[in-house]
Coordinates of C-alpha atoms and ligand atoms in Angstrom, one line a residue:
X1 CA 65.2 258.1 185.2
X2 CA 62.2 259.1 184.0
X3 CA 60.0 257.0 181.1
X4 CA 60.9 257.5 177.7
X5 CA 59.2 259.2 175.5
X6 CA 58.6 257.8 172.0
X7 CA 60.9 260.0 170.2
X8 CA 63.4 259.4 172.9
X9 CA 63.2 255.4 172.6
X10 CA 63.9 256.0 168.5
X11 CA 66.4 258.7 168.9
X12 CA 68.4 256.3 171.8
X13 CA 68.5 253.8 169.4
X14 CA 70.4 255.6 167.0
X15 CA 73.2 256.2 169.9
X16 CA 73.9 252.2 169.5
X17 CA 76.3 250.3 166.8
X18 CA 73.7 247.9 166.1
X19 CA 74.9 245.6 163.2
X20 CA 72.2 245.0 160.7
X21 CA 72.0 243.4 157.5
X22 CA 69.3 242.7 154.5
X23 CA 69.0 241.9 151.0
X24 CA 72.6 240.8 151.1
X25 CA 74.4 244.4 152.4
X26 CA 74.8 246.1 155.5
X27 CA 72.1 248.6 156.1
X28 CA 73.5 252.0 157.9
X29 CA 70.7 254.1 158.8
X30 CA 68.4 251.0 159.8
X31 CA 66.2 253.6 162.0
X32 CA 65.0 255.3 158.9
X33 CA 65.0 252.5 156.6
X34 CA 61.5 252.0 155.4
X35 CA 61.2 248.4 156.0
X36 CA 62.7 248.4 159.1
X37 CA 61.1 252.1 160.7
X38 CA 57.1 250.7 160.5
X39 CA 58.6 247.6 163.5
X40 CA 59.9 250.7 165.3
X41 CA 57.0 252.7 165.4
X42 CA 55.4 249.8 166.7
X43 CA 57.5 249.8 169.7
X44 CA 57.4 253.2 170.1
X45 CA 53.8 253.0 170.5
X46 CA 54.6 250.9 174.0
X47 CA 55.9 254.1 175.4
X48 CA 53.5 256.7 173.7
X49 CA 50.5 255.2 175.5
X50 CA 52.5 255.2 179.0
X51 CA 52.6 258.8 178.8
X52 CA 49.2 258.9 177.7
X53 CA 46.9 259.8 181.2
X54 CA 44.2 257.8 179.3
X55 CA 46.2 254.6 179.2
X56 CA 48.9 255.1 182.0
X57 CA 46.7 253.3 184.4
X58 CA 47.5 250.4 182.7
X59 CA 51.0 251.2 181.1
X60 CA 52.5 252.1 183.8
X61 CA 53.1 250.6 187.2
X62 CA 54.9 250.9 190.7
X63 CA 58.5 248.6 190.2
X64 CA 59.0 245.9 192.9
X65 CA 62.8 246.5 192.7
X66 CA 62.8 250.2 193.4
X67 CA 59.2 251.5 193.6
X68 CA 59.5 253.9 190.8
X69 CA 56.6 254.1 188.5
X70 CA 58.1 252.3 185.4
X71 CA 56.7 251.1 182.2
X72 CA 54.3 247.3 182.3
X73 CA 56.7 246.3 180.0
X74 CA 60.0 245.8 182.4
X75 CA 57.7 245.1 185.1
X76 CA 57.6 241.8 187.6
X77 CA 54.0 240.5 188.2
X78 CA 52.9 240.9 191.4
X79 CA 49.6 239.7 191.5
X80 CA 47.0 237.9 189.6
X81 CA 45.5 241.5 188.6
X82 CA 49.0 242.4 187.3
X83 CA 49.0 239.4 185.3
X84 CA 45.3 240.0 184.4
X85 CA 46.5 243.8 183.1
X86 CA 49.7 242.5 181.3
X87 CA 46.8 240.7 179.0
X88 CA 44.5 243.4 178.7
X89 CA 47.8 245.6 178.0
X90 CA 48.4 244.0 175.2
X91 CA 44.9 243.8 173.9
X92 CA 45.1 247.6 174.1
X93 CA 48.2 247.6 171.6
X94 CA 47.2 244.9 169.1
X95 CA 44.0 247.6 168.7
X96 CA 46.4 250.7 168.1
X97 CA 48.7 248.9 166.0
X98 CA 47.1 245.6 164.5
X99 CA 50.7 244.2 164.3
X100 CA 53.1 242.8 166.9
X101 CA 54.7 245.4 169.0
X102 CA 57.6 243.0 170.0
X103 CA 58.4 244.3 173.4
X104 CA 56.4 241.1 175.0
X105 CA 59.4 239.0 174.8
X106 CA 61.6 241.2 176.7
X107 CA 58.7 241.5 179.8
X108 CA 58.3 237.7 179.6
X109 CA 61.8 236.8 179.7
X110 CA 62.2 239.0 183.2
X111 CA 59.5 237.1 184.8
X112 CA 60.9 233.8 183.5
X113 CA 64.4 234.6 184.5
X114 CA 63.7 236.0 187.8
X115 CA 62.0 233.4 189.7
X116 CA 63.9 230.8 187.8
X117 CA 67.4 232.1 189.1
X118 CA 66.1 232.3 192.6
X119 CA 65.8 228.6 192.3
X120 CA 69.1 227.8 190.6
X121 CA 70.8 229.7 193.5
X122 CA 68.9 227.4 196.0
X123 CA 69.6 224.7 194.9
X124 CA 73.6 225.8 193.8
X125 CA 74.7 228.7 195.8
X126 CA 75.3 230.4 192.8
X127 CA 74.4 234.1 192.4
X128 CA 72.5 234.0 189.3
X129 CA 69.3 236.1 191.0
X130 CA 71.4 239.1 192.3
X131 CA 73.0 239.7 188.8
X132 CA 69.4 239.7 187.2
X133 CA 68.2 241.8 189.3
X134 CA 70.6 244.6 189.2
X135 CA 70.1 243.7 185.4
X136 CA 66.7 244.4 185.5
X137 CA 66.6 247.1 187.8
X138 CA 69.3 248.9 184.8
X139 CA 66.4 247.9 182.4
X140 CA 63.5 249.8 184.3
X141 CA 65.5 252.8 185.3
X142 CA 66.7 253.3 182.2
X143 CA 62.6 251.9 180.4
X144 CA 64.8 249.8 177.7
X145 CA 63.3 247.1 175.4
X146 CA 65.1 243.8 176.0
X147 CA 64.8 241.0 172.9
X148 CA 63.4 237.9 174.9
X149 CA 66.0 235.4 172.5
X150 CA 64.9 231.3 172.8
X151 CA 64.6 229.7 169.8
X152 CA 68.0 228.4 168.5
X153 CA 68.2 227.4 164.8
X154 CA 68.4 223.3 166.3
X155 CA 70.2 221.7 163.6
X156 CA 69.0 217.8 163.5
X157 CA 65.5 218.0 165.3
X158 CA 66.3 214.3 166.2
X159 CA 69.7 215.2 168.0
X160 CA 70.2 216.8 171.1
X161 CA 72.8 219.9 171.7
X162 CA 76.0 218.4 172.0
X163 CA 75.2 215.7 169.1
X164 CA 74.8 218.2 166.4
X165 CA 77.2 218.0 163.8
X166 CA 77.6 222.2 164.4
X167 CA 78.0 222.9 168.0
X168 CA 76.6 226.0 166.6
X169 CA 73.0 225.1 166.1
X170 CA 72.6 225.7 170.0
X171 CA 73.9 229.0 171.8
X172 CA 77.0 227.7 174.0
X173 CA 80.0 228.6 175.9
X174 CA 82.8 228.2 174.2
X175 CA 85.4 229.9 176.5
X176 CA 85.5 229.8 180.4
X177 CA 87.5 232.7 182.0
X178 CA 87.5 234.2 185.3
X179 CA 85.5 237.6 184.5
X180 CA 83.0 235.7 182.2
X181 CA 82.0 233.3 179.0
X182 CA 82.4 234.1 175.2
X183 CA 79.8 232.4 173.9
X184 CA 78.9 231.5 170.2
X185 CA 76.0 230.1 167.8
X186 CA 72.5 232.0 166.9
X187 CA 68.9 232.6 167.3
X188 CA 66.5 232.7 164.8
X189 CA 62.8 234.7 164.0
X190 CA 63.9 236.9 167.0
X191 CA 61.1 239.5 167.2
X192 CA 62.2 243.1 167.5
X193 CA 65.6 242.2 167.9
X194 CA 66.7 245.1 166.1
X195 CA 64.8 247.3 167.5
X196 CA 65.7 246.5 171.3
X197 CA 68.7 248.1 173.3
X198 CA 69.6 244.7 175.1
X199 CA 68.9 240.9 174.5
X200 CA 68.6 238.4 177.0
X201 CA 69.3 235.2 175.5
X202 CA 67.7 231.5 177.2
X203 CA 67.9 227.9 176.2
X204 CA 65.2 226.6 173.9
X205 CA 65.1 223.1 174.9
X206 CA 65.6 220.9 178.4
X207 CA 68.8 219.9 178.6
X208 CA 71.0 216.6 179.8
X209 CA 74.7 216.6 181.8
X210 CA 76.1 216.4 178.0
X211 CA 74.5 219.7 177.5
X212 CA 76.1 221.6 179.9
X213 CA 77.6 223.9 177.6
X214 CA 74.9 224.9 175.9
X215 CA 72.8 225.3 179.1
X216 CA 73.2 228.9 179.3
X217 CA 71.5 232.5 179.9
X218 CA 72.8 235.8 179.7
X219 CA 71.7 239.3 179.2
X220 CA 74.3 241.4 176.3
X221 CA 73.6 244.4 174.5
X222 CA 72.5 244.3 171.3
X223 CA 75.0 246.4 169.7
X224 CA 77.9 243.6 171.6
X225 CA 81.0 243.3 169.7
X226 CA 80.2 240.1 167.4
X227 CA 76.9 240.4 167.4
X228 CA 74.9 241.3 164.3
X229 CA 71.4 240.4 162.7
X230 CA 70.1 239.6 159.1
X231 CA 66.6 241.0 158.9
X232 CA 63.6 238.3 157.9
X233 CA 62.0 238.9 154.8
X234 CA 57.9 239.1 155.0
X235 CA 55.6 239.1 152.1
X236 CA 54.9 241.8 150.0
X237 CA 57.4 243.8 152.4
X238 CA 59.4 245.8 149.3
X239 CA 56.0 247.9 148.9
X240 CA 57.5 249.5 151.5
X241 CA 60.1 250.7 149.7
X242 CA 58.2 251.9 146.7
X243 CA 57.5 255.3 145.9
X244 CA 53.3 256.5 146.2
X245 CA 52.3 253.4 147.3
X246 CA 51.3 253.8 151.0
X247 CA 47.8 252.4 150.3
X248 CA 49.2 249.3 148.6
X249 CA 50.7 248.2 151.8
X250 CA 48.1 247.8 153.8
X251 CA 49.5 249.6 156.8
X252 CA 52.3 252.2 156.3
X253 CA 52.6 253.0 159.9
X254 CA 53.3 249.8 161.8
X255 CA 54.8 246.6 161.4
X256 CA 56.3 243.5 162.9
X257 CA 60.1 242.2 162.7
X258 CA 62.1 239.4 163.2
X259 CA 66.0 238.4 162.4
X260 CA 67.9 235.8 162.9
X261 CA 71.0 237.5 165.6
X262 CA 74.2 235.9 165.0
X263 CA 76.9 235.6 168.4
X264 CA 80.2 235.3 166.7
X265 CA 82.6 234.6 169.9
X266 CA 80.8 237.4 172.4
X267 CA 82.0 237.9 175.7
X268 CA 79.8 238.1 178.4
X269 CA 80.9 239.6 182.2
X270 CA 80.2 237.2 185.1
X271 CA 77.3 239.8 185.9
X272 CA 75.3 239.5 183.4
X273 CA 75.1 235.5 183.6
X274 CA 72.3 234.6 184.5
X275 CA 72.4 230.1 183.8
X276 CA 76.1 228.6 182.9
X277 CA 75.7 224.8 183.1
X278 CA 73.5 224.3 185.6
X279 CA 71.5 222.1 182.8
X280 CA 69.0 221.1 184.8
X281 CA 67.1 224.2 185.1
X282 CA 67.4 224.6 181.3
X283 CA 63.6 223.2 181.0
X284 CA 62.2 225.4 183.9
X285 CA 63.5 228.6 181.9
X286 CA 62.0 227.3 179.1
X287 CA 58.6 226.3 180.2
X288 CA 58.6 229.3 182.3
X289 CA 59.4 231.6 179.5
X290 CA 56.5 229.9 176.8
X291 CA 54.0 230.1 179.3
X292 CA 54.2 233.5 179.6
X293 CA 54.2 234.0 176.2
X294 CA 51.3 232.1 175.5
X295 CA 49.2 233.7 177.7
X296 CA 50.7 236.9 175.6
X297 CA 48.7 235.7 172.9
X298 CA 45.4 235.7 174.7
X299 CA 46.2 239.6 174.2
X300 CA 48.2 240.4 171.0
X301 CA 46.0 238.4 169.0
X302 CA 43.1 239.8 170.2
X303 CA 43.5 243.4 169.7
X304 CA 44.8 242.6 165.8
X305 CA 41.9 240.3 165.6
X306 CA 39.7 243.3 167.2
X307 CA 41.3 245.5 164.3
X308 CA 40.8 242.2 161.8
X309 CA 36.9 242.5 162.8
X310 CA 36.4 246.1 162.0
X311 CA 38.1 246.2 159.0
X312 CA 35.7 243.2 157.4
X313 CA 32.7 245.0 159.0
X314 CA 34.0 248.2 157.0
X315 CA 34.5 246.1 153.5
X316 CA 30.7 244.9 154.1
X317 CA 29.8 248.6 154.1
X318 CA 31.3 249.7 151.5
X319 CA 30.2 246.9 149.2
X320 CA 26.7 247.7 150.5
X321 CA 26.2 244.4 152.3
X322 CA 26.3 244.7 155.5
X323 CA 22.5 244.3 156.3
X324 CA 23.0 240.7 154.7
X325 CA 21.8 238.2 158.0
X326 CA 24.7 235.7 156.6
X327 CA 27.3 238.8 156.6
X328 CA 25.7 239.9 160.5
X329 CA 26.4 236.2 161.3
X330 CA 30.3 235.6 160.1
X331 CA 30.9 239.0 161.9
X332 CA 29.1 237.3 164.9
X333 CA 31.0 233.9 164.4
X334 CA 34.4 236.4 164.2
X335 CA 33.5 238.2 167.3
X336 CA 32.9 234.6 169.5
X337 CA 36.3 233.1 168.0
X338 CA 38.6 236.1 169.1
X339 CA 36.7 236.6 172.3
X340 CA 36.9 233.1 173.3
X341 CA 40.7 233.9 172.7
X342 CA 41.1 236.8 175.5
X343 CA 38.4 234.0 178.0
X344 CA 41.9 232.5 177.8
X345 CA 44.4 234.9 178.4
X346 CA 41.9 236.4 181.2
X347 CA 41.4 232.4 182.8
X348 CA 45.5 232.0 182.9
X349 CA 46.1 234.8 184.1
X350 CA 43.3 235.3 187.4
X351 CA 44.4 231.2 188.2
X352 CA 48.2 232.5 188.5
X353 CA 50.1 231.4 191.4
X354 CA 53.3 233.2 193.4
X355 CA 56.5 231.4 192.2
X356 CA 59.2 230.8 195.3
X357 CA 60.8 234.4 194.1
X358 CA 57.8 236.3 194.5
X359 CA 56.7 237.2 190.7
X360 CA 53.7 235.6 189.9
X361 CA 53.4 233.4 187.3
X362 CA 50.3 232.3 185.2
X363 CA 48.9 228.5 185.6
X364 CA 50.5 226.6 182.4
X365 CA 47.7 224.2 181.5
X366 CA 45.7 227.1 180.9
X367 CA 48.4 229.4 179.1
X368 CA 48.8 226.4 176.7
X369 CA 45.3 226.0 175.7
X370 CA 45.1 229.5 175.5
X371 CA 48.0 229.4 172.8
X372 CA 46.6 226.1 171.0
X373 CA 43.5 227.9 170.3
X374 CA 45.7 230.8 169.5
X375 CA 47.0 228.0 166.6
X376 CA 43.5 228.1 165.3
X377 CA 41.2 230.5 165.9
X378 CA 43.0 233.6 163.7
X379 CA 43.1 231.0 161.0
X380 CA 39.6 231.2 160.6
X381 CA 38.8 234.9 161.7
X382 CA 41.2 235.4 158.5
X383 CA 39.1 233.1 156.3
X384 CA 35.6 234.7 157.3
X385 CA 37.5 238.2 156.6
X386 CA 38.7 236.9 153.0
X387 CA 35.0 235.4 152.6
X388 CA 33.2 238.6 153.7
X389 CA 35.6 240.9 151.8
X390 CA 35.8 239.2 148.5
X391 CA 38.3 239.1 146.0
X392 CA 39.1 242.6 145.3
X393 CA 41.6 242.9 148.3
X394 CA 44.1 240.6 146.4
X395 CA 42.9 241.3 142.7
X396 CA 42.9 245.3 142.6
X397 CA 45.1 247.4 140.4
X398 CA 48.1 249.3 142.4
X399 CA 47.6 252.5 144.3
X400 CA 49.6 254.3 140.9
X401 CA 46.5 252.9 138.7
X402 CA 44.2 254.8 140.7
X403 CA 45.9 258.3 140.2
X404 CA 47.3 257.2 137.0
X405 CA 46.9 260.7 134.4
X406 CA 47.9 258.0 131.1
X407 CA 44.7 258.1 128.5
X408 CA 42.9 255.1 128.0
X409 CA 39.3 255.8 127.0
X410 CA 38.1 257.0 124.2
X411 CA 36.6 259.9 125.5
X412 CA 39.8 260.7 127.0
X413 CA 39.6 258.7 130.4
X414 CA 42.4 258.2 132.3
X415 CA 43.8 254.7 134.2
X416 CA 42.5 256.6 137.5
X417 CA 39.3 257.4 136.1
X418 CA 38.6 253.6 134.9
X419 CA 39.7 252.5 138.2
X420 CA 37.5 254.8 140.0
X421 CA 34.3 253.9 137.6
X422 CA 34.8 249.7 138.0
X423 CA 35.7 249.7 141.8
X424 CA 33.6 252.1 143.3
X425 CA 30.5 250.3 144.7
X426 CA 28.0 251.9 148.2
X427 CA 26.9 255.8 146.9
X428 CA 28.9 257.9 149.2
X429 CA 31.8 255.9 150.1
X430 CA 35.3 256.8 147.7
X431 CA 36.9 254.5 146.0
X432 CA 39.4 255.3 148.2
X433 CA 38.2 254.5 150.9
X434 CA 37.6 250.9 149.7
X435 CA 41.3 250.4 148.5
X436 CA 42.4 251.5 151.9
X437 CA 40.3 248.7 153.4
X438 CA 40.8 246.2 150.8
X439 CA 44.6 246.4 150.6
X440 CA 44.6 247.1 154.8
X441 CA 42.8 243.0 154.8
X442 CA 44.9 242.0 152.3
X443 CA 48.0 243.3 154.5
X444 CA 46.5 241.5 157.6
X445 CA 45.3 238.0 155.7
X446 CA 48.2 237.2 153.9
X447 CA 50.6 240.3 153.2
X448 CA 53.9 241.5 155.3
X449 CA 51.0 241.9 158.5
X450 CA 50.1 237.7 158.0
X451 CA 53.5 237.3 159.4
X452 CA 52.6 238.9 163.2
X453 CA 49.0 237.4 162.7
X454 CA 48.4 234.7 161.0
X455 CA 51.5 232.4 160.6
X456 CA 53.2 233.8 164.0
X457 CA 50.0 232.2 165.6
X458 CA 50.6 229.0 164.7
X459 CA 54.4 228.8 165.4
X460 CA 55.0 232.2 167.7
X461 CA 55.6 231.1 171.1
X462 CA 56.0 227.5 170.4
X463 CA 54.3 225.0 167.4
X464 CA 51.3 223.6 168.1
X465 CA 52.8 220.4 169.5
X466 CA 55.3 221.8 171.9
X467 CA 51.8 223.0 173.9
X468 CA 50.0 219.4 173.7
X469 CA 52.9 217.8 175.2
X470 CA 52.4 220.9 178.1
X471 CA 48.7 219.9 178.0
X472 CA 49.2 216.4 178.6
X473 CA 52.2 216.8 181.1
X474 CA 49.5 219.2 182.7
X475 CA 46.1 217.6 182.3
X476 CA 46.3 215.0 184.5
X477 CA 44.8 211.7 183.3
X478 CA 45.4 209.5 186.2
X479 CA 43.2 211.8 188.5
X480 CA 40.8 212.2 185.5
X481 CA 40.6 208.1 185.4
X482 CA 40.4 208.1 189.2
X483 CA 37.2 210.6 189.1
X484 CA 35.0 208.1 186.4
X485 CA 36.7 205.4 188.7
X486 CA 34.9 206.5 191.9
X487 CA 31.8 206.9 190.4
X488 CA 31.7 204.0 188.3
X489 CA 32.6 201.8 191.1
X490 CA 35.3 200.4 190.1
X491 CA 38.3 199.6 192.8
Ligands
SF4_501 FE1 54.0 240.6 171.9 FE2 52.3 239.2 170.5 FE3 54.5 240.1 169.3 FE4 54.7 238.1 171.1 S1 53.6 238.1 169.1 S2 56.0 240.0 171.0 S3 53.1 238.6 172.5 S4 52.8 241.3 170.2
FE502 FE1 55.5 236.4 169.0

């Protein structure tokens, strides 16, 4: 089958039962709802620009499974270069959508599964690989977003799986039978769950013999008989929902999303198992799965950041500052941070190595750093943007205010023409024009946008610690200690 088109990958996911709740109520027409359409549009921008002969280059690619052309985003790496363009990839849609465009967790969790199935078959004789593959080869045929689903809600931190007072707080198997599982428990801040035609669900922690129930991975479609999702909540997100207030939300056309998906006693056929108490390889799908996803961020981040950048050097012009030498220099001191961000994804990527399946995976020292800074860096793009910007992008009067007809002055001014005396500042730029820029930072720094950029940085493929214990598992000290031993003389 041929790639989708974006109206085709909306329209198909109207065809599905999809179960979704918010605010307390079931939502019906969740492809039109206005909270919920700006995360779709972001997806749908992953298939726009593969039919786009300026971007297919890099959108599109020859499959290893069938040698179609398929979309980058079902795709197996095969090379350094293809994990070099799955970066740059997602540089490209951070710029055209400055939010997260969620299909990353899907093309990470094929990559993860893949080679790590080939190795549970080794080593069990099971036949793990063979189902993902027809799995996947389904997926690229048919150019579906998958939900890449790890994090479980874990209960007690301090307790492992089967010590939790809830069995729940870790997906499990609850039922054995002899055409499949019917598993039960829940994942949580699943990005663009919704929005995805299939999930593939993975551990989120390594695992002991107790565990064995819970060590478990299977691919289900999202619209699966007990299976549903409560939509997460971002800030400022009911401006969506308000009537003439595009400008107030900061950007009205895309959007990030995450839920918390609820298995309530879902079956799952034997072919679409993928890990089912093989616990020991419950850390290699893990570690397998982050890695990729943090060198993901050496991409994402970096196009919003890109978009981040312009918009401050935008508020500078318009507030007539932009020849300042200390406003030249935070733009500078933006533009170093969110490079040195891609110098990662780029230097994980080029020092990948072929797993024992064939995919090629990037190194994980490198992917980890690349996410630590990931932890940072935005952090203070953000602040420089707030400190460059000023105070107007959180302190200005609503959108309404600005086209307000109510008589305030006394020479008969109206709201909008107060608004559009105090706030307009460089001749030649409208006051427009500033709102739009103001409220579009505000959106990005700390409104619903903060969510994909700012706060999903720090805890979006992993916290902060999860990838210093990678970096000291990696970083090898002893051969560190070894080199200043040689040299120092020491025996
Ligand atoms: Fe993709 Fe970035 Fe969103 Fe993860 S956070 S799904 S890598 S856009
Ligand atoms: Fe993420």
């Amino acid at each position: 089958m041929a790639l989708k088109t974006a109206q085709e990958y909306i329209e198909s996911l109207r065809t599905l039962k999809t179960r979704v709740y918010m605010f307390g109520e079931k939502i019906e027409n969740w492809v039109d709802h206005p909270m919920i359409r700006p995360s779709i549009n972001c997806v749908a921008m992953t298939y726009a620009l593969a039919q786009d002969p300026q971007y297919a280059g890099l959108m599109t690619v020859k499959s290893s499974l069938t040698g179609n052309t398929i979309n980058r985003f079902t795709h197996l790496h095969q090379s350094t270069e293809d994990l070099i363009n799955k970066v740059k990839m997602q540089r490209l849609l951070g710029q055209k959508t400055a939010s997260c465009f969620q299909r990353c967790v899907g093309m990470d969790s094929f990559n993860a599964v893949f080679s790590t199935t080939f190795e549970i078959d080794e080593a069990h004789g099971t036949h793990y690989h063979e189902n993902f593959k027809k799995f996947l080869t389904f997926v690229q045929d048919n150019d579906l977003t998958v939900d890449g689903a790890m994090t479980d809600p874990k209960g007690d931190r301090s307790k492992a799986p089967h010590d939790q007072a809830d069995p729940d707080m870790f997906v499990h198997v609850v039922e054995r039978r002899e055409d499949g599982i019917v598993v039960c428990g829940a994942k949580c801040h699943q990005t663009g769950s919704i929005n995805s035609h299939w999930h593939i669900f993975m551990p989120t922690i390594s695992m002991g013999e107790a565990d064995k129930d819970w060590a478990v991975s299977f691919a289900c479609p999202t619209d699966a008989e007990g299976m549903y999702m409560i939509y997460g909540r971002q800030s400022c997100d009911t401006r969506k929902m308000e009537e003439g207030a595009s400008i107030d939300v900061g950007n009205a056309k895309f959007g990030g999303q995450e839920a918390l998906v609820v298995l309530d006693h879902v079956f799952i056929p034997n072919e679409y198992i993928f890990l089912n108490g093989e616990y020991e390889f419950a850390g290699m799908m893990v570690e397998r799965f982050a890695g990729y996803h943090r060198q993901s961020y050496g991409g994402c981040k970096v196009g919003v950041g890109d978009v981040v950048i312009g918009a401050t050097a935008l508020a500078a012009e318009y507030n007539g500052v932009e020849k300042a030498s200390a406003v030249k220099d935070k733009l500078i001191e933006m533009l170093h941070l969110n490079e040195t961000l891609y110098c990662c994804g780029i230097a994980c990527s080029s020092q990948g190595f072929q797993t024992k399946a064939g995919n090629y995976q990037i190194d994980l020292l490198l992917a980890n750093v690349c996410k630590q800074n990931v932890t940072r860096f935005p952090y203070e793009i953000v602040r420089l943007a707030e400190d460059v910007a000023g105070g107007l992008m959180v302190t200005m009067p609503s959108q309404k205010d600005f086209t307000s007809d109510t008589v305030v002055g006394r020479n008969g001014e109206t709201i909008g023409d107060i608004c559009n005396k105090f706030f307009r500042a460089k001749d030649g730029v409208s006051t427009e024009d500033r709102q739009r820029v103001m409220r579009f930072l505000e959106n990005m720094c700390l409104g619903a946008a903060a969510v994909g950029y700012r706060t999903e940085s720090m805890h979006g493929a992993g916290s902060p610690q999860a990838q210093r214990i990678m970096i000291a598992r990696q970083g090898d000290i002893q051969g560190k200690k070894q080199l200043a031993k040689d040299i120092a003389g020491i025996q």
